Amino acid sequence: MQTVVDLTRCQGYAQCVFLAPEVFELHGEEGLLYATAVPDEQIERVRQAAAACPVQAILLGEE
Ligand code: F3S
């Protein structure tokens, strides 16, 4: 699965970092960093992160 974060929407709420820290990371001035290719064992966590993001910035897609 692929994930893309719309960084123009992201406000740094960090729900994604809390729910899937192996995929999402907040990095000071660079803002949110993330893995675009989601490992299978992280898919459920990334789905939860997408649902939890208050501004719906996390988009998911099949490869
Ligand atoms: Fe940004 Fe949403 Fe995560 S606002 S830091 S993508 S929870």
Coordinates of C-alpha atoms and ligand atoms in Angstrom, one line a residue:
M1 CA 0.0 0.0 0.0
Q2 CA 1.1 3.5 -0.7
T3 CA 0.5 6.6 1.4
V4 CA 0.8 10.2 0.5
V5 CA 0.3 13.1 2.9
D6 CA -1.0 16.3 1.6
L7 CA 1.5 18.6 3.3
T8 CA -0.5 21.7 2.3
R9 CA -3.2 20.3 4.6
C10 CA -1.1 18.9 7.4
Q11 CA -1.2 21.1 10.5
G12 CA 1.2 18.9 12.6
Y13 CA -1.5 17.4 14.8
A14 CA 0.8 14.3 15.1
Q15 CA -2.0 11.7 15.5
C16 CA -0.3 9.8 12.7
V17 CA 3.0 9.9 14.6
F18 CA 1.3 8.6 17.7
L19 CA -0.5 5.8 15.9
A20 CA 2.1 4.7 13.4
P21 CA 5.5 5.9 14.5
E22 CA 7.3 3.6 12.2
V23 CA 5.8 5.3 9.2
F24 CA 5.3 8.9 10.2
E25 CA 7.8 11.2 11.9
L26 CA 7.7 14.9 12.8
H27 CA 11.1 16.5 12.1
G28 CA 11.5 20.0 13.3
E29 CA 11.6 22.5 10.5
E30 CA 11.2 19.8 7.8
G31 CA 7.7 19.0 9.2
L32 CA 6.2 15.6 8.6
L33 CA 8.3 12.9 7.1
Y34 CA 6.8 9.5 6.1
A35 CA 7.3 6.3 4.2
T36 CA 5.4 6.2 1.0
A37 CA 5.5 2.5 0.7
V38 CA 3.8 1.1 3.7
P39 CA 5.0 -2.4 5.0
D40 CA 2.1 -4.9 5.2
E41 CA 2.4 -5.1 9.0
Q42 CA 1.9 -1.3 9.3
I43 CA -1.2 -1.1 7.0
E44 CA -3.8 -1.2 9.8
R45 CA -1.9 1.4 11.8
V46 CA -1.7 3.7 8.8
R47 CA -5.5 3.3 8.2
Q48 CA -6.1 4.3 11.8
A49 CA -3.8 7.3 11.4
A50 CA -5.6 8.4 8.3
A51 CA -8.9 8.1 10.1
A52 CA -7.5 10.0 13.1
C53 CA -6.0 12.9 11.2
P54 CA -8.2 15.9 12.0
V55 CA -7.7 17.5 8.6
Q56 CA -7.8 14.3 6.5
A57 CA -4.3 15.0 5.1
I58 CA -3.4 11.3 4.8
L59 CA -4.3 9.6 1.6
L60 CA -4.1 5.9 1.0
G61 CA -3.8 4.0 -2.2
E62 CA -3.2 0.4 -3.4
E63 CA 0.0 -0.1 -5.2
Ligands
F3S1 FE1 -0.3 16.1 9.9 FE2 -2.6 14.8 10.2 FE3 -0.4 13.7 11.0 S1 -2.3 17.0 10.5 S2 1.0 15.4 11.6 S3 -0.9 14.3 8.9 S4 -2.3 13.6 12.0

